[in-house]
Coordinates of C-alpha atoms in Angstrom, one line a residue:
Chain A
M1 CA 0.3 -0.4 0.3
S2 CA 1.2 3.4 -0.7
I3 CA 0.8 6.0 2.1
T4 CA 0.9 10.0 0.9
K5 CA 1.6 13.2 2.5
S6 CA -1.8 13.7 2.3
D7 CA -2.6 10.6 4.4
L8 CA -0.2 11.8 6.7
N9 CA -1.6 15.5 7.3
N10 CA -4.9 13.8 8.4
M11 CA -3.8 11.1 10.3
D12 CA -4.9 10.8 14.2
E13 CA -1.1 12.5 15.6
R14 CA -0.7 9.4 17.8
Y15 CA -0.9 6.9 15.7
R16 CA 1.0 9.1 12.7
A17 CA 4.0 9.8 16.0
K18 CA 3.8 5.7 16.8
L19 CA 3.9 5.0 12.5
I20 CA 6.8 7.8 11.6
N21 CA 8.7 6.8 14.6
S22 CA 9.1 3.2 13.2
V23 CA 9.2 3.4 9.9
S24 CA 12.6 4.9 9.9
G25 CA 14.0 2.0 11.0
Y26 CA 15.9 0.4 14.3
K27 CA 18.0 2.9 16.0
S28 CA 20.4 2.9 19.0
A29 CA 19.1 2.6 22.8
N30 CA 21.3 4.8 24.8
L31 CA 20.6 6.7 28.2
I32 CA 22.2 9.8 28.6
G33 CA 23.6 10.5 32.1
S34 CA 23.7 14.4 33.1
I35 CA 23.7 16.5 36.6
D36 CA 23.3 20.1 36.6
D37 CA 25.2 22.7 38.8
A38 CA 23.6 22.1 42.2
G39 CA 24.4 18.3 41.6
Q40 CA 21.0 17.2 40.6
T41 CA 21.4 14.3 38.4
N42 CA 19.0 13.2 35.3
L43 CA 18.4 10.0 33.2
A44 CA 16.9 9.6 29.7
V45 CA 16.6 7.1 27.3
V46 CA 17.5 7.9 23.5
S47 CA 17.2 6.6 20.2
S48 CA 18.5 9.1 18.1
V49 CA 22.4 9.0 18.6
V50 CA 24.3 9.1 15.4
H51 CA 27.9 9.0 14.3
L52 CA 29.9 11.4 12.9
G53 CA 33.1 10.6 12.9
A54 CA 36.2 8.6 14.3
N55 CA 38.9 11.3 14.3
P56 CA 38.2 13.2 16.5
P57 CA 35.2 11.0 18.0
L58 CA 32.0 13.2 17.8
L59 CA 28.5 11.5 18.4
G60 CA 25.2 13.4 17.2
V61 CA 22.4 13.4 19.5
V62 CA 18.7 14.8 18.4
F63 CA 16.8 16.3 21.0
R64 CA 13.2 17.0 20.4
P65 CA 11.8 20.4 21.2
H66 CA 9.0 19.8 24.4
S67 CA 10.4 16.7 25.0
V68 CA 10.7 14.6 28.3
S69 CA 14.6 14.4 28.1
R70 CA 14.6 18.6 28.1
H71 CA 16.3 18.4 31.1
T72 CA 19.1 16.4 30.0
L73 CA 19.2 19.3 26.8
E74 CA 19.7 21.7 29.5
N75 CA 22.6 19.9 31.5
I76 CA 24.6 19.3 28.9
L77 CA 24.4 23.0 27.8
T78 CA 24.7 24.5 31.0
T79 CA 27.9 21.9 32.4
E80 CA 29.0 20.7 28.9
R81 CA 29.5 17.0 30.3
Y82 CA 27.4 13.8 30.0
T83 CA 27.7 10.1 29.4
I84 CA 26.0 8.1 26.4
N85 CA 25.2 4.6 28.9
H86 CA 24.5 1.6 26.4
I87 CA 20.9 -0.5 27.3
N88 CA 21.1 -4.2 27.6
Q89 CA 18.3 -6.4 27.9
H90 CA 18.3 -6.8 31.7
I91 CA 17.9 -3.3 31.8
T92 CA 14.8 -2.0 29.0
E93 CA 12.2 -1.7 31.6
Q94 CA 14.1 0.7 33.8
A95 CA 15.7 2.4 30.7
H96 CA 12.1 2.8 29.1
Q97 CA 10.7 4.2 32.6
T98 CA 13.4 7.1 32.2
S99 CA 10.8 8.5 29.7
A100 CA 8.5 9.7 32.2
R101 CA 7.9 13.3 33.0
Y102 CA 9.6 13.9 36.1
A103 CA 9.9 16.5 38.0
K104 CA 13.2 18.6 37.5
E105 CA 14.0 18.2 41.1
Q106 CA 13.4 14.2 41.0
S107 CA 16.1 11.9 39.2
E108 CA 15.2 9.3 37.2
F109 CA 18.0 7.4 38.7
D110 CA 15.5 7.3 42.4
A111 CA 12.8 6.8 40.0
T112 CA 13.7 3.6 37.8
G113 CA 15.9 1.8 40.4
L114 CA 19.0 2.4 37.8
S115 CA 22.2 3.1 39.9
E116 CA 24.5 6.2 39.4
E117 CA 28.5 5.6 38.7
F118 CA 30.9 8.3 38.8
I119 CA 34.4 7.0 37.0
D120 CA 37.8 8.9 37.4
D121 CA 36.9 13.1 38.0
F122 CA 34.4 13.0 35.4
S123 CA 31.4 15.3 36.7
A124 CA 28.4 13.7 34.8
P125 CA 26.9 9.8 36.2
F126 CA 27.5 6.6 34.8
V127 CA 25.0 3.9 34.7
K128 CA 26.6 1.7 36.8
E129 CA 23.9 -1.5 35.5
S130 CA 25.5 -0.4 31.6
V131 CA 28.2 -2.5 30.1
I132 CA 29.6 0.2 27.0
K133 CA 30.0 3.0 28.7
L134 CA 30.9 7.1 27.0
A135 CA 32.1 10.2 28.7
M136 CA 31.0 13.1 26.4
H137 CA 32.1 16.6 26.0
Y138 CA 29.6 18.5 24.5
K139 CA 31.3 20.6 21.2
A140 CA 28.1 22.5 19.3
H141 CA 24.5 22.9 18.9
Q142 CA 22.3 23.6 16.1
T143 CA 18.6 24.1 16.1
L144 CA 16.6 23.2 13.0
A145 CA 14.6 26.0 11.8
L146 CA 12.3 23.3 10.4
N147 CA 11.1 22.2 13.8
G148 CA 12.9 23.3 16.6
T149 CA 14.9 19.8 16.6
V150 CA 18.1 20.5 18.7
F151 CA 21.2 18.4 17.0
V152 CA 23.8 18.6 20.0
I153 CA 27.3 17.2 18.7
G154 CA 30.0 16.1 21.4
E155 CA 33.5 14.1 21.7
I156 CA 34.5 11.4 22.7
M157 CA 36.7 11.7 26.2
A158 CA 36.6 7.8 27.3
L159 CA 35.0 5.0 26.4
H160 CA 34.6 2.3 29.4
L161 CA 33.6 -1.3 29.0
P162 CA 35.0 -4.8 28.8
P163 CA 38.2 -5.5 27.2
E164 CA 37.4 -8.7 26.2
L165 CA 34.2 -7.1 23.8
I166 CA 37.0 -5.3 21.8
G167 CA 37.3 -8.0 18.8
D168 CA 41.3 -7.3 17.4
D169 CA 40.3 -5.3 14.6
G170 CA 38.4 -3.2 17.0
H171 CA 34.9 -3.8 16.7
V172 CA 32.9 -3.9 19.6
D173 CA 30.9 -7.3 19.8
L174 CA 27.7 -5.8 21.1
V175 CA 25.8 -9.1 21.1
A176 CA 27.9 -10.2 24.2
A177 CA 27.5 -7.0 25.5
G178 CA 23.7 -7.3 25.4
S179 CA 22.9 -4.2 24.2
V180 CA 20.0 -3.6 22.2
C181 CA 18.0 -1.7 19.5
I182 CA 14.9 0.3 20.0
N183 CA 12.1 0.6 16.9
G184 CA 9.4 3.6 17.4
L185 CA 8.6 4.9 20.3
D186 CA 8.5 1.9 22.8
G187 CA 9.7 -0.9 21.4
Y188 CA 12.9 -2.9 22.6
Y189 CA 14.8 -5.6 20.3
N190 CA 17.9 -8.0 20.9
P191 CA 19.8 -8.1 17.7
S192 CA 21.4 -11.0 16.5
L193 CA 24.6 -11.4 14.4
I194 CA 23.9 -12.1 10.5
A195 CA 27.4 -11.6 8.8
R196 CA 30.2 -9.2 8.8
Y197 CA 31.4 -8.4 5.5
P198 CA 35.0 -7.8 3.9
Y199 CA 35.4 -3.9 2.7
A200 CA 34.0 -4.0 0.2
K201 CA 35.6 -3.3 -3.4
P202 CA 34.2 -3.1 -6.9
Chain B
M1 CA 38.8 -1.1 31.1
S2 CA 39.3 2.6 30.3
I3 CA 40.1 3.9 26.7
T4 CA 41.3 7.8 27.2
K5 CA 41.4 10.6 24.8
S6 CA 44.7 10.0 24.7
D7 CA 44.5 6.5 23.6
L8 CA 42.7 7.1 21.0
N9 CA 44.9 10.0 19.2
N10 CA 47.4 6.9 19.1
M11 CA 45.2 4.6 17.9
D12 CA 45.9 2.9 14.5
E13 CA 43.4 4.9 12.0
R14 CA 41.5 1.8 10.8
Y15 CA 41.1 0.3 14.5
R16 CA 40.0 3.4 16.1
A17 CA 37.2 3.6 13.2
K18 CA 35.7 0.3 13.8
L19 CA 35.7 1.1 17.6
I20 CA 34.1 4.4 17.0
N21 CA 31.5 3.1 14.8
S22 CA 30.8 -0.1 16.8
V23 CA 30.6 2.1 20.1
S24 CA 27.6 4.1 19.7
G25 CA 24.9 1.2 19.1
Y26 CA 23.1 -0.5 16.3
K27 CA 22.0 1.8 13.7
S28 CA 19.2 1.4 11.3
A29 CA 20.0 -0.3 8.1
N30 CA 19.2 1.6 4.8
L31 CA 19.7 1.9 1.0
I32 CA 19.1 5.5 -0.6
G33 CA 18.4 5.8 -3.9
S34 CA 19.1 8.7 -6.6
I35 CA 19.3 9.8 -10.2
D36 CA 21.2 12.6 -11.6
D37 CA 20.4 15.0 -13.9
A38 CA 21.2 12.6 -17.2
G39 CA 19.4 9.3 -15.8
Q40 CA 22.3 7.7 -14.2
T41 CA 21.0 6.1 -10.3
N42 CA 23.0 5.5 -8.0
L43 CA 22.3 3.4 -4.4
A44 CA 23.8 3.8 -1.3
V45 CA 23.8 1.6 1.9
V46 CA 23.6 4.3 4.6
S47 CA 23.4 3.8 9.1
S48 CA 22.4 7.4 9.8
V49 CA 19.1 7.7 9.0
V50 CA 17.5 9.4 12.3
H51 CA 14.5 10.6 13.3
L52 CA 13.7 14.0 13.3
G53 CA 9.7 14.8 13.6
A54 CA 6.4 13.2 12.5
N55 CA 4.4 16.6 11.7
P56 CA 6.5 16.7 9.3
P57 CA 7.3 13.5 9.2
L58 CA 11.4 15.1 9.1
L59 CA 14.1 12.5 8.6
G60 CA 18.0 13.3 8.9
V61 CA 21.0 11.6 7.4
V62 CA 24.4 12.2 8.1
F63 CA 27.0 12.0 5.2
R64 CA 30.8 12.4 5.8
P65 CA 33.4 14.2 3.7
H66 CA 34.8 12.3 1.0
S67 CA 32.8 9.3 1.7
V68 CA 31.6 6.9 -1.0
S69 CA 28.1 7.9 -1.0
R70 CA 29.3 11.1 -2.2
H71 CA 27.3 10.9 -5.5
T72 CA 24.3 10.5 -3.8
L73 CA 25.1 13.6 -1.8
E74 CA 25.4 15.1 -5.2
N75 CA 22.2 13.9 -6.6
I76 CA 20.6 14.8 -3.3
L77 CA 21.3 18.5 -3.3
T78 CA 21.1 18.8 -7.4
T79 CA 17.9 16.8 -7.7
E80 CA 15.9 17.4 -4.3
R81 CA 14.3 13.5 -4.4
Y82 CA 15.4 10.5 -2.7
T83 CA 14.2 7.3 -1.4
I84 CA 15.1 5.5 1.6
N85 CA 14.7 1.5 1.2
H86 CA 15.2 -0.8 4.4
I87 CA 17.8 -3.4 4.3
N88 CA 16.5 -7.4 4.8
Q89 CA 17.7 -10.1 5.5
H90 CA 17.7 -11.4 2.1
I91 CA 20.0 -8.5 0.6
T92 CA 22.5 -7.6 3.1
E93 CA 25.4 -9.0 1.3
Q94 CA 24.3 -6.6 -2.3
A95 CA 23.5 -3.8 -0.1
H96 CA 27.2 -3.9 1.6
Q97 CA 28.6 -4.0 -1.5
T98 CA 27.1 -0.6 -2.4
S99 CA 29.4 0.6 -0.5
A100 CA 32.5 0.0 -2.7
R101 CA 33.8 2.9 -4.3
Y102 CA 32.4 2.4 -8.2
A103 CA 32.5 5.6 -10.6
K104 CA 29.9 7.7 -11.1
E105 CA 29.0 6.3 -14.2
Q106 CA 28.2 2.9 -13.1
S107 CA 25.0 2.2 -11.3
E108 CA 25.3 0.7 -7.8
F109 CA 21.9 -0.8 -8.9
D110 CA 23.7 -2.9 -12.3
A111 CA 27.0 -3.6 -10.5
T112 CA 25.0 -5.2 -7.6
G113 CA 21.9 -6.9 -8.8
L114 CA 19.6 -5.1 -6.9
S115 CA 16.6 -4.2 -9.1
E116 CA 15.6 -0.4 -9.8
E117 CA 11.4 0.3 -9.3
F118 CA 10.0 3.7 -10.1
I119 CA 6.8 4.3 -8.4
D120 CA 4.0 6.5 -9.7
D121 CA 5.8 9.4 -10.9
F122 CA 8.7 10.0 -8.2
S123 CA 11.8 10.3 -10.2
A124 CA 14.2 8.6 -7.6
P125 CA 14.8 4.7 -7.8
F126 CA 12.9 2.7 -4.9
V127 CA 15.1 -1.0 -4.4
K128 CA 12.3 -3.7 -5.8
E129 CA 13.7 -6.1 -3.3
S130 CA 13.1 -3.9 0.2
V131 CA 9.7 -4.5 1.9
I132 CA 9.4 -0.7 3.8
K133 CA 10.2 2.0 1.2
L134 CA 9.7 6.0 1.5
A135 CA 9.9 8.8 -1.0
M136 CA 11.8 11.7 0.3
H137 CA 11.9 15.2 -1.1
Y138 CA 15.0 17.5 0.0
K139 CA 14.5 20.1 2.8
A140 CA 17.5 21.9 3.9
H141 CA 21.1 20.6 4.9
Q142 CA 23.3 21.7 7.1
T143 CA 27.7 21.3 7.4
L144 CA 29.2 20.7 10.7
A145 CA 32.3 23.2 11.0
L146 CA 33.6 20.4 13.2
N147 CA 34.8 18.1 11.0
G148 CA 32.7 18.6 7.4
T149 CA 29.9 16.2 7.7
V150 CA 27.0 17.3 6.4
F151 CA 23.5 16.5 7.6
V152 CA 20.5 16.2 5.5
I153 CA 17.3 16.9 6.2
G154 CA 14.1 15.8 4.4
E155 CA 10.5 15.5 4.5
I156 CA 8.8 11.8 3.9
M157 CA 6.6 12.3 0.8
A158 CA 5.1 8.7 0.8
L159 CA 5.7 5.2 2.1
H160 CA 5.1 2.6 0.1
L161 CA 4.7 -0.8 2.5
P162 CA 2.7 -4.1 3.1
P163 CA -0.6 -2.8 5.1
E164 CA -0.1 -6.5 7.6
L165 CA 3.2 -4.6 8.2
I166 CA 1.1 -1.6 10.2
G167 CA -0.6 -2.4 13.6
D168 CA -3.7 -0.9 14.6
D169 CA -1.5 2.1 16.7
G170 CA 0.4 3.0 13.7
H171 CA 3.9 1.1 14.7
V172 CA 5.3 -0.7 11.9
D173 CA 6.6 -4.6 12.5
L174 CA 10.4 -4.5 11.7
V175 CA 10.8 -8.1 12.6
A176 CA 7.6 -9.2 9.9
A177 CA 9.5 -7.3 7.5
G178 CA 12.9 -8.7 7.6
S179 CA 14.3 -5.3 8.5
V180 CA 17.9 -5.4 9.7
C181 CA 19.9 -3.2 11.4
I182 CA 23.7 -2.6 11.4
N183 CA 26.7 -2.1 14.1
G184 CA 30.2 -0.1 13.2
L185 CA 31.1 -0.4 9.1
D186 CA 30.1 -4.0 8.0
G187 CA 28.2 -5.6 10.6
Y188 CA 24.4 -6.7 9.7
Y189 CA 22.2 -7.6 12.4
N190 CA 18.9 -9.4 13.0
P191 CA 16.6 -8.0 15.8
S192 CA 13.7 -10.2 17.8
L193 CA 11.7 -8.4 19.6
I194 CA 11.9 -8.1 24.0
A195 CA 9.1 -5.9 24.5
R196 CA 6.5 -3.1 23.6
Y197 CA 6.4 -1.2 26.8
P198 CA 3.2 1.6 28.0
Y199 CA 3.5 5.3 28.0
A200 CA 5.9 5.6 31.1
K201 CA 4.1 7.6 33.4
P202 CA 5.9 9.0 36.4

């Protein structure tokens, strides 16, 4: 079947949100940890982390306007430090619960039972239950004129993960890590390897 | 173990590329179809499609500078039309082969055996073997000063997919579609459902 632009315009808003959020494919499943100037921590599930480059090692994250992750965005812009923590099979329910609209003065760590972990002297909290954790420095952000979405660019300052996950070529085995992916607004999925292919040549 | 910024700086370039590309999580697996003014088609595997909003329905795609998908980027900026086609379990090897550096005058459709499909009067080619296909209109692009990456924003003009994949709530069943996800530069994965959770409330 074909769904056209005018079909989309006439759709129920929640139905359209679920349709469009799911139809672009699986996304990475991460928790972003942050802290404000007063020491209040925050934790938000995000499916919008995207790779921007390896040298320097840059990742982008999309924040929707007025979304529940607005406290996280405020913290990143204020403190310029945040963490990206992989969601694994054991914490999908708690990770999803961070998407509830908690008041700013309540930490999603306390609300969901996930554990804050502070590593070395990095100011933002990691998620103890995550197997793969990244320390991030804010570098820049751009607001998209089309819909007010904020695209935040950060640099990886440190990676924390079990060494046995890293292959001889540098590829990290996310299946062994138990990392999951997300589709749509509420679906969590467990990937299994189909194949890794050699560098393609004509 | 911890890998620091100075460790990353001192790493072999290919090792670092595989490490950083894999450590941010699974990504969506899509083929972007495009065509130039002379009618030459182009097809490129991308793992950087990200959701930007449902109303209007906007998706972003990251293009690395000097990457093999530069012909695709040129076509999008010239013709303002492109297609996003889900990679499924049956075409992962052919999809990966589109990442080879073919000359501009050779279509990756011909080179890989994937089939061009033209739907309605949309000028850009879809991938016939894909189950879920999106017709896209270019809306804007921004070049990131930090590393020359180009972020392309497009609007979904039409969705083409089997109606039985769409649930009562609008969520598209990607497991039934056979859609896959990507990790790193060369890994293709088949996800299975862990759970869908209700809208989270405090």
